[in-house]
GROMACS .gro file of N, CA and C in nm:
model
  342
    1MET      N    1   0.082  -0.119   0.000
    1MET     CA    2   0.000   0.000   0.000
    1MET      C    3   0.087   0.126   0.000
    2TYR      N    4   0.171   0.136   0.098
    2TYR     CA    5   0.265   0.247   0.098
    2TYR      C    6   0.401   0.190   0.065
    3ARG      N    7   0.492   0.276   0.035
    3ARG     CA    8   0.625   0.228  -0.001
    3ARG      C    9   0.725   0.277   0.103
    4GLN      N   10   0.805   0.188   0.151
    4GLN     CA   11   0.915   0.228   0.236
    4GLN      C   12   1.039   0.235   0.149
    5THR      N   13   1.120   0.334   0.175
    5THR     CA   14   1.243   0.344   0.096
    5THR      C   15   1.342   0.239   0.144
    6ARG      N   16   1.422   0.194   0.054
    6ARG     CA   17   1.526   0.099   0.089
    6ARG      C   18   1.658   0.176   0.091
    7SER      N   19   1.717   0.179   0.207
    7SER     CA   20   1.840   0.256   0.222
    7SER      C   21   1.927   0.190   0.328
    8ASN      N   22   2.055   0.205   0.312
    8ASN     CA   23   2.148   0.158   0.414
    8ASN      C   24   2.161   0.257   0.528
    9ASN      N   25   2.106   0.374   0.511
    9ASN     CA   26   2.112   0.477   0.614
    9ASN      C   27   2.011   0.444   0.723
   10GLU      N   28   2.058   0.428   0.846
   10GLU     CA   29   1.973   0.392   0.960
   10GLU      C   30   1.860   0.493   0.982
   11ASN      N   31   1.886   0.620   0.956
   11ASN     CA   32   1.785   0.724   0.975
   11ASN      C   33   1.669   0.713   0.877
   12LEU      N   34   1.690   0.644   0.766
   12LEU     CA   35   1.586   0.633   0.664
   12LEU      C   36   1.515   0.498   0.663
   13LYS      N   37   1.544   0.411   0.759
   13LYS     CA   38   1.490   0.275   0.754
   13LYS      C   39   1.338   0.272   0.761
   14ASN      N   40   1.275   0.368   0.826
   14ASN     CA   41   1.128   0.371   0.835
   14ASN      C   42   1.068   0.484   0.753
   15ASN      N   43   1.144   0.537   0.660
   15ASN     CA   44   1.092   0.642   0.573
   15ASN      C   45   0.974   0.587   0.493
   16MET      N   46   0.864   0.658   0.493
   16MET     CA   47   0.742   0.608   0.430
   16MET      C   48   0.699   0.705   0.319
   17LEU      N   49   0.692   0.655   0.197
   17LEU     CA   50   0.642   0.734   0.086
   17LEU      C   51   0.494   0.700   0.067
   18LEU      N   52   0.410   0.799   0.070
   18LEU     CA   53   0.266   0.776   0.054
   18LEU      C   54   0.231   0.794  -0.093
   19ALA      N   55   0.191   0.686  -0.157
   19ALA     CA   56   0.166   0.686  -0.301
   19ALA      C   57   0.017   0.697  -0.330
   20ASN      N   58  -0.016   0.744  -0.450
   20ASN     CA   59  -0.157   0.752  -0.492
   20ASN      C   60  -0.225   0.616  -0.486
   21GLU      N   61  -0.150   0.509  -0.507
   21GLU     CA   62  -0.204   0.373  -0.497
   21GLU      C   63  -0.267   0.351  -0.359
   22LEU      N   64  -0.201   0.398  -0.255
   22LEU     CA   65  -0.255   0.388  -0.119
   22LEU      C   66  -0.384   0.467  -0.106
   23PHE      N   67  -0.383   0.592  -0.153
   23PHE     CA   68  -0.503   0.676  -0.143
   23PHE      C   69  -0.621   0.611  -0.216
   24ASN      N   70  -0.596   0.559  -0.335
   24ASN     CA   71  -0.704   0.497  -0.413
   24ASN      C   72  -0.760   0.374  -0.343
   25THR      N   73  -0.673   0.292  -0.286
   25THR     CA   74  -0.717   0.171  -0.216
   25THR      C   75  -0.801   0.206  -0.093
   26ILE      N   76  -0.754   0.303  -0.016
   26ILE     CA   77  -0.829   0.344   0.104
   26ILE      C   78  -0.961   0.408   0.064
   27TRP      N   79  -0.962   0.487  -0.042
   27TRP     CA   80  -1.085   0.551  -0.089
   27TRP      C   81  -1.189   0.445  -0.124
   28ASP      N   82  -1.147   0.341  -0.194
   28ASP     CA   83  -1.239   0.232  -0.230
   28ASP      C   84  -1.296   0.165  -0.105
   29LYS      N   85  -1.214   0.146  -0.003
   29LYS     CA   86  -1.261   0.086   0.121
   29LYS      C   87  -1.361   0.177   0.193
   30ALA      N   88  -1.338   0.308   0.187
   30ALA     CA   89  -1.431   0.403   0.250
   30ALA      C   90  -1.567   0.398   0.181
   31LYS      N   91  -1.567   0.387   0.049
   31LYS     CA   92  -1.693   0.379  -0.025
   31LYS      C   93  -1.774   0.257   0.015
   32ASP      N   94  -1.705   0.147   0.045
   32ASP     CA   95  -1.772   0.022   0.082
   32ASP      C   96  -1.809   0.015   0.230
   33SER      N   97  -1.756   0.107   0.309
   33SER     CA   98  -1.780   0.107   0.454
   33SER      C   99  -1.921   0.155   0.486
   34VAL      N  100  -1.981   0.098   0.590
   34VAL     CA  101  -2.115   0.139   0.634
   34VAL      C  102  -2.117   0.288   0.671
   35ARG      N  103  -2.011   0.334   0.737
   35ARG     CA  104  -2.005   0.475   0.780
   35ARG      C  105  -1.950   0.567   0.671
   36HIS      N  106  -1.907   0.510   0.560
   36HIS     CA  107  -1.850   0.584   0.447
   36HIS      C  108  -1.725   0.663   0.485
   37ARG      N  109  -1.649   0.604   0.575
   37ARG     CA  110  -1.519   0.661   0.611
   37ARG      C  111  -1.431   0.549   0.663
   38ILE      N  112  -1.301   0.572   0.657
   38ILE     CA  113  -1.205   0.471   0.702
   38ILE      C  114  -1.076   0.543   0.736
   39HIS      N  115  -0.996   0.483   0.822
   39HIS     CA  116  -0.864   0.539   0.850
   39HIS      C  117  -0.757   0.433   0.827
   40PHE      N  118  -0.638   0.481   0.798
   40PHE     CA  119  -0.522   0.396   0.776
   40PHE      C  120  -0.414   0.441   0.873
   41ASP      N  121  -0.367   0.351   0.956
   41ASP     CA  122  -0.267   0.380   1.058
   41ASP      C  123  -0.130   0.401   0.994
   42LEU      N  124  -0.069   0.515   1.019
   42LEU     CA  125   0.061   0.548   0.961
   42LEU      C  126   0.177   0.525   1.058
   43ARG      N  127   0.148   0.478   1.177
   43ARG     CA  128   0.256   0.453   1.273
   43ARG      C  129   0.341   0.337   1.223
   44ASP      N  130   0.468   0.341   1.255
   44ASP     CA  131   0.559   0.238   1.203
   44ASP      C  132   0.587   0.125   1.301
   45SER      N  133   0.527   0.129   1.420
   45SER     CA  134   0.541   0.018   1.515
   45SER      C  135   0.433   0.029   1.622
   46GLU      N  136   0.413  -0.079   1.696
   46GLU     CA  137   0.316  -0.076   1.806
   46GLU      C  138   0.364   0.013   1.920
   47ASN      N  139   0.493   0.040   1.926
   47ASN     CA  140   0.549   0.124   2.032
   47ASN      C  141   0.536   0.273   2.002
   48ASP      N  142   0.496   0.307   1.882
   48ASP     CA  143   0.479   0.447   1.841
   48ASP      C  144   0.350   0.499   1.903
   49ASP      N  145   0.361   0.595   1.997
   49ASP     CA  146   0.241   0.645   2.064
   49ASP      C  147   0.187   0.773   2.001
   50SER      N  148   0.237   0.808   1.885
   50SER     CA  149   0.184   0.925   1.814
   50SER      C  150   0.049   0.889   1.753
   51GLN      N  151  -0.021   0.991   1.708
   51GLN     CA  152  -0.148   0.966   1.639
   51GLN      C  153  -0.132   1.011   1.495
   52ARG      N  154  -0.079   0.922   1.414
   52ARG     CA  155  -0.061   0.950   1.272
   52ARG      C  156  -0.151   0.857   1.195
   53MET      N  157  -0.248   0.915   1.127
   53MET     CA  158  -0.336   0.832   1.046
   53MET      C  159  -0.386   0.911   0.927
   54LEU      N  160  -0.423   0.837   0.827
   54LEU     CA  161  -0.482   0.893   0.706
   54LEU      C  162  -0.631   0.861   0.713
   55ASN      N  163  -0.715   0.964   0.715
   55ASN     CA  164  -0.860   0.946   0.719
   55ASN      C  165  -0.919   0.976   0.583
   56VAL      N  166  -1.005   0.889   0.536
   56VAL     CA  167  -1.077   0.911   0.410
   56VAL      C  168  -1.225   0.917   0.443
   57LEU      N  169  -1.287   1.027   0.403
   57LEU     CA  170  -1.429   1.050   0.429
   57LEU      C  171  -1.502   1.065   0.297
   58GLU      N  172  -1.606   0.988   0.279
   58GLU     CA  173  -1.692   1.003   0.162
   58GLU      C  174  -1.784   1.123   0.184
   59ILE      N  175  -1.842   1.173   0.078
   59ILE     CA  176  -1.919   1.297   0.081
   59ILE      C  177  -2.038   1.293   0.178
   60ASP      N  178  -2.096   1.176   0.200
   60ASP     CA  179  -2.215   1.169   0.285
   60ASP      C  180  -2.187   1.116   0.425
   61THR      N  181  -2.061   1.110   0.465
   61THR     CA  182  -2.030   1.063   0.600
   61THR      C  183  -2.061   1.171   0.703
   62LYS      N  184  -2.090   1.129   0.822
   62LYS     CA  185  -2.118   1.221   0.932
   62LYS      C  186  -2.011   1.205   1.039
   63ILE      N  187  -1.952   1.315   1.080
   63ILE     CA  188  -1.854   1.314   1.188
   63ILE      C  189  -1.919   1.384   1.307
   64PRO      N  190  -1.937   1.315   1.418
   64PRO     CA  191  -1.999   1.379   1.534
   64PRO      C  192  -1.910   1.490   1.590
   65ILE      N  193  -1.972   1.588   1.652
   65ILE     CA  194  -1.895   1.693   1.718
   65ILE      C  195  -1.810   1.626   1.825
   66HIS      N  196  -1.682   1.657   1.824
   66HIS     CA  197  -1.592   1.598   1.922
   66HIS      C  198  -1.477   1.694   1.951
   67ARG      N  199  -1.404   1.665   2.055
   67ARG     CA  200  -1.293   1.749   2.096
   67ARG      C  201  -1.175   1.660   2.131
   68HIS      N  202  -1.057   1.704   2.092
   68HIS     CA  203  -0.933   1.636   2.129
   68HIS      C  204  -0.873   1.714   2.246
   69ARG      N  205  -0.906   1.674   2.366
   69ARG     CA  206  -0.864   1.750   2.485
   69ARG      C  207  -0.713   1.752   2.506
   70ASP      N  208  -0.646   1.643   2.473
   70ASP     CA  209  -0.504   1.632   2.507
   70ASP      C  210  -0.410   1.631   2.387
   71THR      N  211  -0.464   1.641   2.267
   71THR     CA  212  -0.379   1.638   2.148
   71THR      C  213  -0.424   1.743   2.047
   72SER      N  214  -0.329   1.787   1.967
   72SER     CA  215  -0.363   1.872   1.854
   72SER      C  216  -0.395   1.781   1.735
   73GLU      N  217  -0.437   1.842   1.625
   73GLU     CA  218  -0.472   1.763   1.507
   73GLU      C  219  -0.436   1.845   1.383
   74VAL      N  220  -0.383   1.779   1.284
   74VAL     CA  221  -0.354   1.843   1.156
   74VAL      C  222  -0.446   1.783   1.052
   75VAL      N  223  -0.517   1.869   0.979
   75VAL     CA  224  -0.608   1.825   0.873
   75VAL      C  225  -0.555   1.883   0.742
   76ILE      N  226  -0.524   1.796   0.647
   76ILE     CA  227  -0.478   1.838   0.514
   76ILE      C  228  -0.565   1.767   0.412
   77ILE      N  229  -0.626   1.843   0.324
   77ILE     CA  230  -0.717   1.788   0.224
   77ILE      C  231  -0.637   1.747   0.100
   78LEU      N  232  -0.643   1.618   0.067
   78LEU     CA  233  -0.572   1.566  -0.050
   78LEU      C  234  -0.664   1.550  -0.171
   79ARG      N  235  -0.795   1.544  -0.146
   79ARG     CA  236  -0.896   1.538  -0.252
   79ARG      C  237  -1.024   1.598  -0.197
   80GLY      N  238  -1.095   1.671  -0.278
   80GLY     CA  239  -1.224   1.724  -0.236
   80GLY      C  240  -1.213   1.841  -0.142
   81LYS      N  241  -1.313   1.853  -0.053
   81LYS     CA  242  -1.316   1.965   0.041
   81LYS      C  243  -1.395   1.924   0.165
   82VAL      N  244  -1.374   1.999   0.272
   82VAL     CA  245  -1.445   1.975   0.398
   82VAL      C  246  -1.457   2.108   0.472
   83ARG      N  247  -1.560   2.121   0.550
   83ARG     CA  248  -1.575   2.239   0.635
   83ARG      C  249  -1.538   2.199   0.777
   84GLU      N  250  -1.440   2.268   0.834
   84GLU     CA  251  -1.397   2.247   0.973
   84GLU      C  252  -1.472   2.349   1.058
   85VAL      N  253  -1.549   2.302   1.154
   85VAL     CA  254  -1.632   2.391   1.236
   85VAL      C  255  -1.592   2.376   1.382
   86TYR      N  256  -1.577   2.490   1.450
   86TYR     CA  257  -1.545   2.492   1.593
   86TYR      C  258  -1.667   2.537   1.672
   87PHE      N  259  -1.683   2.476   1.790
   87PHE     CA  260  -1.794   2.509   1.879
   87PHE      C  261  -1.741   2.544   2.017
   88ASP      N  262  -1.816   2.628   2.089
   88ASP     CA  263  -1.780   2.656   2.228
   88ASP      C  264  -1.838   2.547   2.318
   89ASN      N  265  -1.819   2.561   2.448
   89ASN     CA  266  -1.865   2.458   2.543
   89ASN      C  267  -2.017   2.445   2.548
   90GLN      N  268  -2.089   2.545   2.501
   90GLN     CA  269  -2.235   2.540   2.499
   90GLN      C  270  -2.290   2.486   2.367
   91GLY      N  271  -2.202   2.453   2.274
   91GLY     CA  272  -2.245   2.399   2.146
   91GLY      C  273  -2.273   2.504   2.040
   92ASN      N  274  -2.234   2.629   2.067
   92ASN     CA  275  -2.253   2.737   1.969
   92ASN      C  276  -2.135   2.741   1.873
   93GLU      N  277  -2.163   2.756   1.745
   93GLU     CA  278  -2.057   2.765   1.645
   93GLU      C  279  -1.980   2.895   1.666
   94ILE      N  280  -1.847   2.884   1.673
   94ILE     CA  281  -1.765   3.003   1.694
   94ILE      C  282  -1.672   3.032   1.575
   95ALA      N  283  -1.649   2.934   1.490
   95ALA     CA  284  -1.565   2.955   1.371
   95ALA      C  285  -1.589   2.842   1.272
   96SER      N  286  -1.566   2.874   1.145
   96SER     CA  287  -1.586   2.775   1.039
   96SER      C  288  -1.488   2.806   0.927
   97TYR      N  289  -1.423   2.702   0.875
   97TYR     CA  290  -1.324   2.718   0.770
   97TYR      C  291  -1.348   2.616   0.660
   98LEU      N  292  -1.349   2.660   0.535
   98LEU     CA  293  -1.360   2.569   0.422
   98LEU      C  294  -1.219   2.531   0.380
   99LEU      N  295  -1.190   2.402   0.389
   99LEU     CA  296  -1.061   2.348   0.348
   99LEU      C  297  -1.083   2.273   0.218
  100GLU      N  298  -1.005   2.307   0.115
  100GLU     CA  299  -1.027   2.245  -0.015
  100GLU      C  300  -0.895   2.218  -0.085
  101TYR      N  301  -0.884   2.099  -0.141
  101TYR     CA  302  -0.767   2.062  -0.219
  101TYR      C  303  -0.748   2.163  -0.333
  102GLY      N  304  -0.626   2.209  -0.352
  102GLY     CA  305  -0.596   2.301  -0.461
  102GLY      C  306  -0.632   2.445  -0.433
  103SER      N  307  -0.690   2.473  -0.317
  103SER     CA  308  -0.728   2.610  -0.283
  103SER      C  309  -0.615   2.676  -0.204
  104PRO      N  310  -0.628   2.805  -0.175
  104PRO     CA  311  -0.528   2.871  -0.091
  104PRO      C  312  -0.522   2.813   0.051
  105ILE      N  313  -0.629   2.746   0.096
  105ILE     CA  314  -0.631   2.689   0.232
  105ILE      C  315  -0.670   2.541   0.223
  106PRO      N  316  -0.573   2.453   0.198
  106PRO     CA  317  -0.604   2.310   0.191
  106PRO      C  318  -0.590   2.238   0.325
  107GLY      N  319  -0.553   2.310   0.431
  107GLY     CA  320  -0.534   2.242   0.558
  107GLY      C  321  -0.540   2.336   0.676
  108ILE      N  322  -0.540   2.276   0.795
  108ILE     CA  323  -0.548   2.353   0.919
  108ILE      C  324  -0.482   2.275   1.031
  109CYS      N  325  -0.419   2.345   1.123
  109CYS     CA  326  -0.367   2.285   1.246
  109CYS      C  327  -0.466   2.318   1.357
  110VAL      N  328  -0.532   2.216   1.408
  110VAL     CA  329  -0.633   2.234   1.513
  110VAL      C  330  -0.562   2.226   1.647
  111PRO      N  331  -0.571   2.332   1.728
  111PRO     CA  332  -0.501   2.331   1.856
  111PRO      C  333  -0.562   2.232   1.956
  112LYS      N  334  -0.479   2.186   2.046
  112LYS     CA  335  -0.523   2.098   2.153
  112LYS      C  336  -0.641   2.164   2.226
  113GLY      N  337  -0.742   2.085   2.255
  113GLY     CA  338  -0.856   2.136   2.329
  113GLY      C  339  -0.972   2.184   2.244
  114MET      N  340  -0.952   2.192   2.114
  114MET     CA  341  -1.062   2.238   2.026
  114MET      C  342  -1.143   2.120   1.978
   0.00000   0.00000   0.00000
């Protein structure tokens, strides 16, 4: 699915190249999923405690309002577009951003706690 580089350099042993083949395969799985979304784990070992994943969302998927209290999140649009919406503690919308592939704003860094 993804390609790891082959190198004698120890620093590059887990270098991961993300190819369109991977995106296409995951996209097909998302289309077949009941929730119309799927994620692919990008961590390189079970000991990796980071949260690196590739999420694919079909146009009609629903993402419940949620908050990452202890972690930040990076959203980068590789195909299509999505609206990132922020809410306050009472559930009122406080900000909204349209993220779109190929646009001036294809991504956003969501701060911890949002």
